[in-house]
XYZ file of C-alpha atoms in Angstrom:
754
model
C -27.992 8.599 -7.186
C -25.383 9.898 -9.625
C -22.768 7.524 -10.652
C -19.524 9.056 -10.678
C -17.437 9.174 -14.171
C -20.712 7.363 -15.608
C -19.503 8.595 -19.314
C -16.327 6.901 -18.992
C -17.693 3.624 -17.415
C -20.235 3.403 -20.571
C -17.344 4.056 -23.106
C -15.278 1.131 -21.210
C -18.122 -1.788 -21.178
C -19.096 -0.999 -24.651
C -15.670 -1.990 -25.813
C -14.257 -4.140 -23.234
C -15.512 -7.251 -24.715
C -14.142 -6.837 -27.800
C -11.048 -5.800 -26.770
C -10.624 -9.220 -24.737
C -11.856 -10.989 -27.952
C -9.423 -9.302 -29.996
C -6.604 -10.268 -27.739
C -7.592 -13.990 -27.529
C -7.547 -14.157 -31.231
C -4.142 -12.651 -31.588
C -2.712 -14.587 -28.820
C -4.588 -17.722 -30.066
C -5.430 -19.257 -26.523
C -7.786 -18.657 -23.662
C -7.126 -15.948 -20.780
C -7.417 -16.001 -17.393
C -9.382 -12.835 -15.558
C -6.400 -10.860 -14.705
C -4.843 -11.348 -18.685
C -8.293 -10.133 -19.925
C -8.072 -6.857 -17.793
C -4.343 -6.307 -18.491
C -4.789 -6.637 -22.429
C -8.029 -4.868 -22.411
C -6.016 -1.973 -20.777
C -2.870 -1.810 -23.316
C -2.017 1.668 -24.312
C -1.923 0.809 -27.721
C -4.277 -2.125 -28.181
C -4.159 -2.120 -32.000
C -0.219 -2.812 -31.849
C 0.677 -4.044 -28.370
C -0.829 -7.386 -28.171
C 1.973 -10.136 -27.965
C 2.881 -13.067 -25.740
C 4.616 -10.738 -22.982
C 7.144 -12.820 -20.933
C 5.704 -12.613 -17.436
C 7.692 -11.143 -14.815
C 10.413 -9.876 -17.458
C 8.869 -7.903 -20.289
C 7.481 -4.551 -19.915
C 4.148 -3.167 -21.327
C 2.552 0.060 -21.875
C -0.995 0.556 -20.348
C -3.577 3.178 -19.988
C -5.497 2.982 -16.621
C -9.158 4.335 -16.326
C -8.753 6.507 -13.086
C -6.088 7.595 -10.372
C -6.682 7.829 -6.480
C -4.455 9.825 -4.276
C -4.326 9.745 -0.464
C -3.402 13.270 1.040
C 0.199 12.373 2.181
C 1.215 11.216 -1.321
C -1.165 13.567 -3.331
C 0.850 16.517 -2.337
C 4.082 15.292 -4.223
C 2.120 13.696 -7.044
C 0.122 16.989 -7.703
C 3.567 19.153 -7.508
C 4.978 16.924 -9.969
C 1.645 17.404 -12.034
C 2.064 21.014 -11.808
C 5.325 20.920 -13.607
C 3.883 18.973 -16.552
C 2.130 22.364 -17.567
C -1.541 20.409 -18.366
C -4.782 22.332 -18.003
C -6.309 19.186 -16.150
C -6.151 15.707 -15.784
C -6.458 13.316 -18.715
C -8.645 10.436 -16.572
C -11.050 10.849 -13.810
C -8.869 11.066 -10.419
C -9.567 11.759 -6.897
C -7.851 12.886 -3.818
C -8.608 11.610 -0.269
C -7.629 13.235 2.873
C -7.216 10.555 5.362
C -3.567 10.291 6.280
C -2.897 13.480 8.191
C -5.689 13.119 11.123
C -4.082 12.506 14.385
C -6.085 9.443 16.823
C -5.780 11.212 20.021
C -9.135 11.126 22.211
C -11.838 10.675 19.598
C -13.483 12.176 16.687
C -15.177 15.166 18.053
C -11.880 16.703 19.160
C -9.755 15.011 16.544
C -11.056 16.060 13.189
C -11.696 19.875 14.224
C -7.821 19.908 15.482
C -6.732 18.074 12.102
C -8.425 20.549 9.851
C -6.670 23.608 11.868
C -2.945 21.780 12.003
C -3.301 20.962 8.364
C -5.225 23.865 6.894
C -2.411 24.684 4.712
C -2.097 21.161 3.114
C -5.761 20.907 2.871
C -6.480 24.040 1.256
C -3.462 23.293 -1.357
C -5.011 19.866 -2.095
C -8.298 21.242 -2.703
C -7.347 24.395 -4.951
C -5.261 22.124 -7.093
C -7.990 19.721 -7.145
C -10.201 22.494 -8.287
C -7.955 23.868 -10.747
C -7.128 20.512 -12.477
C -10.547 18.446 -12.493
C -9.725 16.284 -9.785
C -12.488 15.105 -7.008
C -11.881 15.906 -3.496
C -12.927 14.104 -0.471
C -12.229 16.315 2.425
C -10.955 15.314 6.274
C -13.303 13.133 7.563
C -14.805 11.636 4.601
C -12.917 8.364 4.929
C -9.995 6.202 4.115
C -9.046 6.241 0.363
C -9.473 2.792 -0.390
C -12.796 2.275 1.665
C -14.164 5.193 -0.591
C -12.921 3.917 -3.611
C -14.780 0.626 -3.043
C -17.932 2.284 -2.163
C -17.927 4.955 -5.297
C -15.559 4.311 -8.246
C -14.011 0.249 -8.097
C -15.593 -1.450 -11.133
C -15.361 -4.852 -12.604
C -12.619 -5.350 -15.570
C -11.539 -1.680 -14.882
C -7.809 -0.760 -14.389
C -6.594 2.053 -12.083
C -3.435 3.176 -10.030
C -3.299 4.773 -6.745
C -0.472 6.613 -4.803
C -0.778 4.053 -1.998
C 0.271 0.529 -1.702
C -2.916 -0.988 -0.753
C -4.730 0.390 -4.131
C -5.267 -3.441 -4.651
C -8.158 -3.343 -2.236
C -10.277 -2.542 -5.233
C -9.623 -5.994 -6.617
C -12.426 -7.202 -4.612
C -14.690 -5.590 -7.210
C -12.549 -7.133 -9.904
C -10.117 -4.366 -10.856
C -6.368 -4.385 -11.908
C -5.591 -1.887 -9.379
C -2.031 -1.100 -8.563
C -0.259 0.837 -5.936
C 2.274 3.265 -7.322
C 4.380 6.335 -6.939
C 3.682 9.787 -7.987
C 5.819 10.228 -10.686
C 3.653 6.861 -11.999
C 0.544 8.650 -11.113
C 1.773 11.769 -13.277
C 2.075 9.462 -16.246
C -1.523 8.732 -16.322
C -2.450 12.283 -15.543
C -1.041 13.203 -18.203
C -2.051 10.445 -20.845
C 1.179 8.943 -21.113
C 1.902 5.413 -21.182
C 1.954 3.790 -17.970
C 4.752 1.167 -17.619
C 4.565 -1.758 -15.708
C 6.306 -5.341 -16.025
C 3.791 -7.692 -17.168
C 3.187 -9.658 -13.878
C 3.481 -13.119 -13.391
C 0.097 -14.974 -12.356
C -0.494 -16.957 -9.327
C -3.697 -18.802 -9.110
C -5.263 -19.314 -5.690
C -7.882 -21.906 -5.996
C -10.354 -21.577 -3.078
C -12.553 -24.502 -1.897
C -14.906 -25.071 0.997
C -16.282 -22.414 3.101
C -15.261 -20.268 6.298
C -16.837 -21.438 9.670
C -16.781 -20.491 13.003
C -14.144 -17.349 13.913
C -12.402 -17.638 10.583
C -12.596 -14.753 8.438
C -11.361 -13.221 4.720
C -8.808 -11.665 6.725
C -7.365 -15.019 7.963
C -7.122 -16.240 4.224
C -4.682 -13.698 3.414
C -2.642 -13.908 6.832
C -2.520 -17.809 6.081
C -1.136 -17.232 2.375
C 1.272 -14.401 3.952
C 2.943 -17.362 6.174
C 3.000 -19.568 3.001
C 4.658 -17.137 0.411
C 6.586 -14.371 2.575
C 6.811 -10.713 2.124
C 8.595 -11.259 -1.127
C 6.432 -14.280 -2.531
C 4.209 -12.372 -4.809
C 7.037 -9.893 -6.217
C 5.858 -9.004 -9.630
C 2.795 -11.293 -9.738
C -1.054 -11.092 -9.638
C -2.805 -13.543 -7.431
C -5.969 -14.475 -9.129
C -8.849 -16.294 -7.018
C -11.139 -18.729 -8.308
C -12.888 -21.745 -7.324
C -16.102 -22.630 -5.501
C -14.733 -21.109 -2.146
C -14.888 -17.662 -3.827
C -18.919 -17.514 -4.076
C -18.938 -17.502 -0.240
C -16.683 -14.376 0.362
C -18.307 -10.890 0.118
C -17.155 -8.181 -1.858
C -15.693 -6.249 0.982
C -14.238 -9.617 2.298
C -12.469 -9.878 -0.958
C -11.320 -6.548 -0.664
C -9.794 -7.177 2.485
C -7.528 -10.235 1.062
C -6.670 -8.064 -2.135
C -5.520 -5.286 0.292
C -3.062 -7.263 1.885
C -1.686 -8.736 -1.045
C 0.489 -5.649 -0.749
C 2.323 -7.443 1.934
C 3.291 -10.199 -0.264
C 5.071 -7.415 -2.664
C 2.149 -8.593 -5.461
C 1.546 -6.197 -8.115
C -2.391 -6.644 -7.223
C -4.935 -9.402 -6.590
C -8.153 -9.712 -8.284
C -11.501 -11.990 -7.824
C -14.007 -12.583 -10.687
C -17.082 -10.716 -10.999
C -20.133 -12.723 -9.670
C -23.610 -12.181 -7.920
C -21.326 -10.713 -4.920
C -19.801 -8.137 -6.771
C -23.178 -7.275 -8.419
C -24.837 -7.010 -5.343
C -22.363 -4.747 -3.678
C -22.779 -2.460 -6.930
C -26.541 -2.355 -6.524
C -26.290 -1.801 -2.707
C -23.812 1.252 -3.200
C -26.119 2.574 -5.710
C -24.400 1.531 -9.340
C -27.296 -0.401 -10.770
C -26.298 0.818 -14.254
C -22.619 -0.184 -13.450
C -24.195 -3.757 -12.656
C -26.202 -3.950 -15.666
C -23.225 -3.299 -18.033
C -21.076 -5.566 -16.031
C -23.804 -8.478 -16.315
C -23.587 -7.921 -20.189
C -19.704 -8.528 -19.815
C -19.926 -11.275 -17.544
C -18.141 -13.691 -19.615
C -15.129 -11.826 -19.824
C -15.269 -10.715 -16.242
C -13.991 -13.888 -15.121
C -11.110 -16.618 -16.194
C -12.081 -18.491 -19.430
C -13.750 -21.708 -19.184
C -11.640 -24.722 -18.795
C -8.793 -22.984 -17.248
C -9.941 -24.160 -13.880
C -9.795 -27.717 -14.621
C -6.054 -27.180 -15.932
C -4.724 -24.441 -13.867
C -1.126 -24.953 -13.935
C -1.257 -24.571 -17.799
C -2.190 -21.068 -17.587
C -0.723 -19.781 -14.044
C 2.607 -19.540 -13.117
C 1.915 -21.274 -9.956
C -1.215 -22.406 -8.038
C -2.152 -22.554 -4.360
C -4.799 -24.679 -3.014
C -6.909 -23.279 -0.216
C -9.604 -24.871 1.462
C -11.510 -22.297 3.221
C -13.309 -25.054 5.909
C -9.740 -25.585 7.395
C -8.695 -22.182 8.022
C -8.646 -20.841 11.562
C -7.951 -17.523 13.225
C -4.464 -16.172 12.778
C -2.281 -13.600 14.228
C 0.431 -12.439 12.339
C 3.194 -10.810 14.059
C 5.314 -9.114 15.450
C 7.196 -6.739 13.446
C 6.437 -8.352 10.124
C 3.048 -9.510 8.496
C 4.214 -12.736 7.253
C 4.704 -14.090 10.579
C 1.983 -16.155 10.830
C 0.641 -18.175 13.954
C -2.859 -19.796 14.115
C -4.464 -18.547 17.593
C -4.254 -22.431 18.466
C -0.168 -22.043 18.413
C 0.087 -18.841 20.241
C 0.312 -20.169 23.698
C 3.451 -22.604 23.023
C 4.794 -19.787 20.296
C 4.277 -17.009 22.885
C 6.285 -18.700 25.598
C 9.122 -19.820 22.992
C 9.552 -15.991 21.652
C 9.135 -14.385 25.009
C 6.082 -12.599 23.605
C 4.449 -9.870 26.185
C 1.054 -11.975 26.349
C -1.259 -9.189 27.796
C -2.930 -7.313 25.139
C -3.128 -3.743 26.064
C -5.135 -2.223 23.079
C -7.153 -3.632 20.231
C -7.439 -1.276 17.195
C -10.279 -2.007 14.591
C -10.275 -0.075 11.294
C -7.738 0.763 8.414
C -8.188 0.505 4.648
C -8.248 -3.443 5.289
C -10.998 -4.026 7.576
C -13.631 -1.177 8.025
C -16.790 -1.936 6.056
C -19.979 -2.036 7.359
C -19.684 -6.191 7.799
C -16.770 -5.901 9.598
C -17.732 -3.092 11.990
C -20.951 -5.102 12.733
C -19.278 -8.490 13.069
C -16.928 -6.952 15.549
C -20.156 -5.049 17.254
C -21.421 -8.432 17.789
C -18.693 -9.509 20.108
C -18.915 -6.031 21.868
C -22.517 -6.616 22.670
C -22.131 -10.202 24.100
C -19.460 -8.675 26.193
C -22.023 -6.097 27.681
C -24.649 -8.646 27.977
C -22.645 -11.209 29.467
C -21.001 -8.919 32.168
C -17.499 -9.016 30.750
C -15.577 -5.661 31.314
C -12.670 -5.723 28.808
C -9.076 -5.823 29.946
C -7.607 -3.682 27.000
C -8.644 -0.610 25.381
C -10.528 -0.623 22.149
C -10.160 1.941 19.503
C -12.576 2.072 16.163
C -11.886 3.693 12.905
C -14.641 3.561 10.417
C -13.826 3.376 6.967
C -15.945 6.112 5.657
C -18.527 8.570 6.552
C -20.961 6.552 4.986
C -20.165 3.656 7.115
C -19.823 5.425 10.293
C -23.393 7.253 9.823
C -24.948 3.843 8.657
C -23.304 1.973 11.732
C -24.584 4.634 14.137
C -28.031 4.747 12.829
C -27.998 0.712 12.934
C -26.898 0.851 16.736
C -23.457 -0.603 15.792
C -21.656 2.239 17.121
C -23.523 2.344 20.505
C -22.675 -1.349 21.211
C -18.930 -0.905 20.623
C -19.125 2.478 22.783
C -20.988 0.425 25.768
C -17.871 -1.510 26.151
C -15.970 1.494 26.332
C -14.719 1.791 22.738
C -13.413 5.287 21.526
C -14.662 6.093 17.981
C -11.890 7.814 16.264
C -12.328 9.899 12.979
C -12.833 8.060 9.506
C -9.084 7.914 8.667
C -6.219 5.901 8.903
C -5.131 6.968 12.318
C -2.839 4.467 14.440
C -2.685 2.130 11.104
C -0.031 4.896 9.408
C 1.461 5.963 12.858
C -1.130 9.007 13.346
C -1.537 7.779 16.878
C -1.225 9.604 20.161
C -1.169 7.008 22.306
C -2.118 7.302 26.050
C 0.810 5.133 28.117
C 2.883 5.273 31.126
C 5.871 4.544 29.067
C 6.348 4.554 25.173
C 9.305 2.449 25.641
C 7.868 -0.384 27.661
C 7.430 -3.730 25.951
C 3.923 -4.313 25.311
C 1.346 -6.275 22.980
C -1.145 -4.978 20.894
C -3.442 -6.460 18.362
C -5.120 -4.488 15.020
C -7.102 -5.343 12.020
C -4.591 -3.270 10.151
C -2.349 -4.517 7.476
C 1.509 -3.781 8.518
C 3.007 -4.087 12.076
C 6.701 -3.027 11.346
C 8.571 -1.834 14.498
C 7.525 1.685 15.418
C 4.860 1.839 12.871
C 1.830 2.351 14.955
C 3.098 4.194 18.172
C 6.570 4.982 17.709
C 7.745 2.586 20.369
C 10.307 0.012 19.302
C 9.099 -2.349 21.941
C 5.345 -2.701 20.922
C 4.745 -5.986 19.519
C 2.018 -5.349 16.990
C -0.182 -8.366 16.017
C -2.367 -8.270 12.667
C -6.177 -10.426 13.083
C -9.670 -9.790 12.058
C -12.027 -7.283 13.640
C -13.644 -9.825 15.669
C -10.499 -11.380 17.075
C -9.218 -8.101 17.676
C -12.010 -7.177 19.791
C -12.076 -10.409 21.657
C -8.490 -10.488 22.515
C -8.694 -6.928 23.589
C -11.629 -8.155 26.045
C -9.742 -10.995 27.148
C -6.708 -9.153 27.428
C -4.640 -12.196 26.412
C -2.565 -12.632 23.252
C -3.270 -16.555 23.250
C -7.004 -16.232 23.992
C -8.918 -18.827 21.791
C -12.582 -17.602 21.529
C -13.775 -20.898 19.989
C -12.503 -22.647 23.213
C -11.825 -20.756 26.024
C -13.869 -19.392 28.782
C -13.664 -15.780 30.464
C -14.977 -14.700 33.955
C -17.589 -12.205 34.015
C -18.024 -9.552 36.755
C -20.174 -11.733 39.025
C -17.390 -14.614 38.890
C -19.124 -16.830 36.355
C -17.242 -18.583 33.599
C -18.768 -17.300 30.040
C -17.996 -17.849 26.563
C -18.214 -15.855 23.597
C -20.438 -16.805 20.866
C -19.337 -17.149 17.205
C -19.475 -13.212 15.586
C -22.047 -12.666 13.310
C -23.022 -9.636 11.303
C -24.897 -8.307 8.029
C -22.970 -7.783 5.016
C -25.221 -5.052 4.086
C -27.116 -2.652 6.466
C -30.988 -3.940 6.396
C -32.395 -0.144 5.833
C -29.498 0.281 3.264
C -26.624 2.596 3.300
C -27.237 6.172 4.242
C -25.383 9.562 4.702
C -25.909 13.354 5.330
C -22.663 14.769 4.001
C -19.881 12.257 2.555
C -17.520 15.060 2.272
C -17.146 15.019 -1.351
C -16.305 17.985 -3.497
C -17.172 17.981 -7.253
C -14.549 19.714 -9.361
C -15.989 22.937 -10.795
C -15.032 23.309 -14.464
C -16.605 26.564 -15.156
C -14.598 28.230 -12.794
C -10.896 26.101 -12.639
C -9.267 28.704 -14.445
C -9.526 31.042 -12.044
C -8.254 28.899 -9.339
C -5.190 30.033 -7.996
C -2.949 27.419 -6.457
C -1.240 29.193 -3.605
C 1.970 28.054 -1.977
C 3.691 30.196 0.490
C 7.506 30.507 -0.451
C 8.117 30.197 3.556
C 6.035 27.403 4.322
C 7.566 24.602 6.094
C 4.927 22.247 4.803
C 4.741 22.938 1.090
C 7.611 23.272 -1.526
C 7.675 23.931 -4.973
C 9.544 21.462 -6.893
C 12.849 21.810 -8.981
C 13.842 19.355 -11.543
C 16.715 17.169 -10.836
C 19.948 17.337 -12.734
C 20.274 15.143 -15.489
C 23.266 12.733 -15.545
C 26.348 14.281 -17.084
C 27.585 11.331 -18.934
C 30.476 10.069 -16.812
C 30.982 6.970 -14.556
C 30.045 7.521 -10.947
C 33.490 7.610 -9.009
C 34.589 7.466 -5.730
C 31.398 7.710 -3.973
C 31.609 7.412 -0.237
C 29.312 4.709 1.400
C 26.281 6.568 2.878
C 24.978 3.520 4.724
C 25.009 0.010 4.544
C 21.467 -1.047 6.134
C 21.217 -4.373 7.886
C 18.266 -6.773 7.709
C 14.763 -5.538 6.655
C 14.496 -2.023 5.551
C 11.136 -0.922 4.634
C 9.809 2.391 3.505
C 9.132 3.150 7.010
C 12.749 2.564 7.559
C 13.900 4.802 4.956
C 11.091 7.734 5.186
C 9.293 7.313 8.531
C 5.575 8.328 8.568
C 3.687 9.383 11.995
C 4.779 12.779 12.724
C 6.616 13.225 9.542
C 3.528 12.731 7.364
C 3.186 16.695 8.087
C 6.212 17.311 5.518
C 5.113 15.121 2.526
C 4.798 18.306 0.494
C 8.182 19.511 1.403
C 11.022 17.683 -0.091
C 13.762 19.651 1.683
C 12.383 19.096 5.389
C 11.152 15.645 5.013
C 14.618 14.653 3.767
C 15.776 15.118 7.190
C 14.366 11.885 8.159
C 16.580 9.953 5.668
C 16.830 6.157 6.924
C 16.763 7.280 10.247
C 15.084 3.884 11.249
C 17.280 1.700 8.985
C 20.112 -0.279 11.038
C 23.791 0.398 10.241
C 25.284 -2.944 9.509
C 28.553 -1.723 10.896
C 27.386 -0.585 14.484
C 23.975 -1.996 14.342
C 22.746 1.584 15.607
C 20.092 3.432 13.872
C 20.573 6.948 12.741
C 24.275 6.759 13.152
C 26.766 6.547 10.400
C 30.221 7.457 10.019
C 30.778 10.854 7.885
C 33.978 10.100 5.765
C 34.818 13.778 5.557
C 35.229 14.468 9.161
C 35.483 10.774 10.405
C 33.047 11.192 12.824
C 29.253 9.799 13.499
C 26.215 11.646 12.481
C 22.475 11.376 11.520
C 22.210 9.764 7.953
C 20.467 13.053 6.554
C 23.518 15.151 8.041
C 26.313 12.767 6.475
C 24.262 13.088 3.204
C 24.162 16.701 3.542
C 27.790 16.947 3.971
C 28.658 15.079 1.170
C 26.078 17.003 -0.972
C 27.332 20.221 0.125
C 30.865 19.489 -1.038
C 29.327 18.272 -4.584
C 29.741 14.790 -3.742
C 27.407 11.920 -4.896
C 26.864 9.027 -2.355
C 25.541 5.221 -2.387
C 23.191 3.061 -0.153
C 24.032 -0.685 0.024
C 21.143 -2.766 1.235
C 20.073 -6.428 1.660
C 16.838 -8.154 0.267
C 13.431 -6.515 -0.565
C 14.617 -3.145 -0.038
C 11.898 -0.429 0.110
C 9.029 -3.311 1.160
C 5.875 -1.720 2.099
C 4.192 1.678 1.430
C 4.345 3.416 -2.174
C 5.691 6.398 -0.660
C 8.031 7.892 -3.335
C 9.492 10.261 -0.877
C 11.901 7.167 0.066
C 13.266 7.707 -3.494
C 13.146 11.320 -3.695
C 14.874 11.935 -0.515
C 18.034 10.395 -1.249
C 18.019 11.890 -4.622
C 17.457 15.226 -3.203
C 20.524 14.545 -1.010
C 22.793 13.548 -3.851
C 22.333 9.692 -3.509
C 22.990 8.242 -7.009
C 22.898 4.585 -6.438
C 21.178 1.867 -4.011
C 22.866 -1.223 -4.416
C 20.899 -4.040 -2.953
C 20.415 -7.630 -2.715
C 16.900 -7.362 -4.146
C 14.075 -4.516 -4.109
C 10.495 -4.346 -3.760
C 8.573 -3.660 -6.714
C 7.123 -0.241 -6.329
C 10.157 0.951 -4.632
C 12.482 0.203 -7.602
C 10.391 1.816 -9.842
C 10.094 4.679 -7.590
C 14.164 4.916 -7.774
C 14.328 4.578 -11.385
C 11.349 7.369 -11.537
C 13.549 9.888 -9.513
C 16.876 9.111 -11.522
C 18.691 6.626 -8.798
C 20.316 3.806 -10.213
C 18.940 0.876 -8.721
C 21.329 -2.041 -8.934
C 21.525 -5.595 -7.318
C 24.394 -7.693 -6.647
C 24.931 -10.388 -9.044
C 26.494 -12.588 -6.345
C 24.491 -11.689 -3.135
C 27.473 -12.594 -1.138
C 29.412 -9.469 -2.304
C 27.292 -7.303 0.082
C 29.730 -8.691 2.805
C 32.727 -7.319 0.783
C 31.737 -3.513 1.459
C 33.460 -1.823 4.207
C 32.359 0.956 6.110
C 35.103 3.714 4.843
C 34.685 2.411 0.966
C 34.645 4.817 -1.973
C 32.659 3.140 -4.392
C 32.603 3.718 -8.231
C 30.020 2.264 -10.654
C 31.812 1.874 -14.026
C 30.403 1.239 -17.575
C 27.529 3.692 -17.619
C 28.110 5.126 -20.926
C 27.477 1.715 -22.409
C 24.314 0.814 -20.065
C 21.400 -1.106 -21.834
C 18.946 -3.780 -21.244
C 20.075 -6.654 -19.603
C 23.552 -5.493 -19.392
C 25.834 -5.578 -16.321
C 27.944 -2.639 -14.483
C 31.376 -2.936 -12.487
C 31.217 -1.827 -9.163
C 34.582 -1.037 -7.704
C 35.314 -0.935 -4.048
C 38.202 1.032 -3.026
C 39.481 0.207 0.539
C 41.079 2.466 2.953
C 44.196 -0.110 2.995
C 44.435 0.803 -0.909
C 43.280 -2.514 -1.982
C 40.302 -2.728 -4.570
C 37.805 -5.232 -5.323
C 35.660 -5.390 -8.330
C 32.004 -6.973 -8.183
C 29.334 -7.104 -10.953
C 25.800 -5.329 -10.515
C 22.797 -6.236 -12.354
C 19.794 -3.984 -13.365
C 16.641 -4.261 -14.738
C 16.462 -1.180 -16.888
C 14.625 -1.071 -20.229
C 15.214 1.548 -22.898
C 12.433 3.936 -21.829
C 13.983 3.701 -17.991
C 17.535 4.295 -19.278
C 16.398 7.451 -20.926
C 14.637 8.509 -17.433
C 18.068 7.968 -15.740
C 19.781 10.205 -18.444
C 17.530 12.985 -18.053
C 17.464 12.708 -14.395
C 14.126 11.635 -13.759
C 10.938 10.346 -15.672
C 9.175 13.418 -15.129
C 12.438 15.414 -16.902
C 12.279 12.946 -19.893
C 8.631 13.771 -20.363
C 8.397 17.150 -20.162
C 11.601 18.524 -21.608
């Protein structure tokens, strides 16, 4: 088996240990594993090694590779085309996994998707061929599972245009989710800028048992830290407990670190990692990693005194972990299954589980499907008819093919499970749910990573709970949200009380992985110059980008308030997925969904804001267009963790396209704040969060002091109320000198291509 990008890997491992040792010598101290990988990837390692202040200082990095999923690759590559390069500077891949709608099953859904999305797939395939990018076609699999199987490697660094890129941390990578503009920096060999992250050490002891899984580890941590608890931090796992967790189990944990707001998460290299590399056909990578093994983990003695090296430390005894259900509506609402009966009654949850969904980039490995199938097989053998529907999305064609060969798919089908395409499907809102009423209050359980309101099926009253694949299947079989399979009995078709045994499953297939056609197309360098990237000028799905205008050098004055959002405002609220995914390559069309799910603080309605020019209420995008047509800039005001969730830079490009110049929030999610900066929008925070309450619906708002903007400076925000009174408040920012240049140039891309 050919190992992708083997020359890059050989060069990397040949210099890795030397780079780490050089960093230790300059800094004069031991390093954690995350620090080793970060320092080994500094853009100018000879000059850039210094003691960065974690969580504050920015550093420039040079990642080894870039991964892009189809929904975000469109905008990323449209931006790359503006940069004027002949080919990408580092290995890169595109994965067609987001645009495939889950409806009645893979046999029908995949051909339908290829037909409906042909224009986009043809664009992505041609642009990949032209610029030397690997192309994984529709049906090949979910980006992060495919990356884990083919590209992730210990000690490496990658960026991906999807927030769950940290999945690769399961194999020991610093893998970070970014917006398309960040990816373009790496693809064009520019320095990739990142705030040097804080380090959260997670000490694992004990061993998982019973129904507890790696998924429950991260679900518990989410309950401890919340969706903001990992912001600008790397979670580094260590301790004896690590050894018992498989590589794909580690990937699950790292994947959902994104829900903590973490930059990424990482596990050390060990026998589990080595075995996964060898089982997926990468013996030479394992051999090279073994030679660097001492530097693919934290230095000795760090575990003895971790608080000296990490900014904070979590202690997790795996032996005490029990199955969790997190939700509804937020992934950090953690509930052990033993407490669900009491909590369900207290919170008035709908307690009937109507659908169980297994898959997503978080839990679609061979081991995941094998353990889920072990529950399905029991149900069939013990005569239990599932109460709820079961839907499966395998992680890759290799996983699906192998699982079918080994009887896993058959075991799932025997209890009525529907096998969807190897794609994201319901996890990203690509689900045609067959239901009597898509506004009815109901409960579903998923093995996904996010459960924001409306995300899976568009129903605001679907209570989505996140659990492990095995718990998802068990709860769908039982049809009860508070079913505890470790203790509770079910009644089979004969009226007998029966109990489900603990799930079992192989980490690897006994006969090794197999696949007939993995769906990959290698770049053809010999003919790349002859490839034409065609974008129909009349297309409603693809649109060439025009550079944003630079800053005019003046303060921003008398901006009408576009919306003051109330409560959680994720990227799903700012730029809805689901049916809107088809417009991800057309900035003008997708801008029609701007903030359509955000709650207006003044009337508690969605997609209903006051147009200050007419005095009438309108959709958010309609009001923004009205201001733009008159040459008027506008401003968005928001609460904490604005932009939580996906890495989708459309949530930053849409307001920029509609002439929003400022987002003033209590705080930002990391990726979204960077995306705003990259697109030339001012991302400001209230110095006093209580000043949020001073902003009124009809305010005209000015930002004063922009000519003197500098790192660590503050800006004055003037609120002009309709009664003629004014209030001045102070706004803060985190812009460094490079980012200020982006703002002045109109975008980061403008600054690097002018």
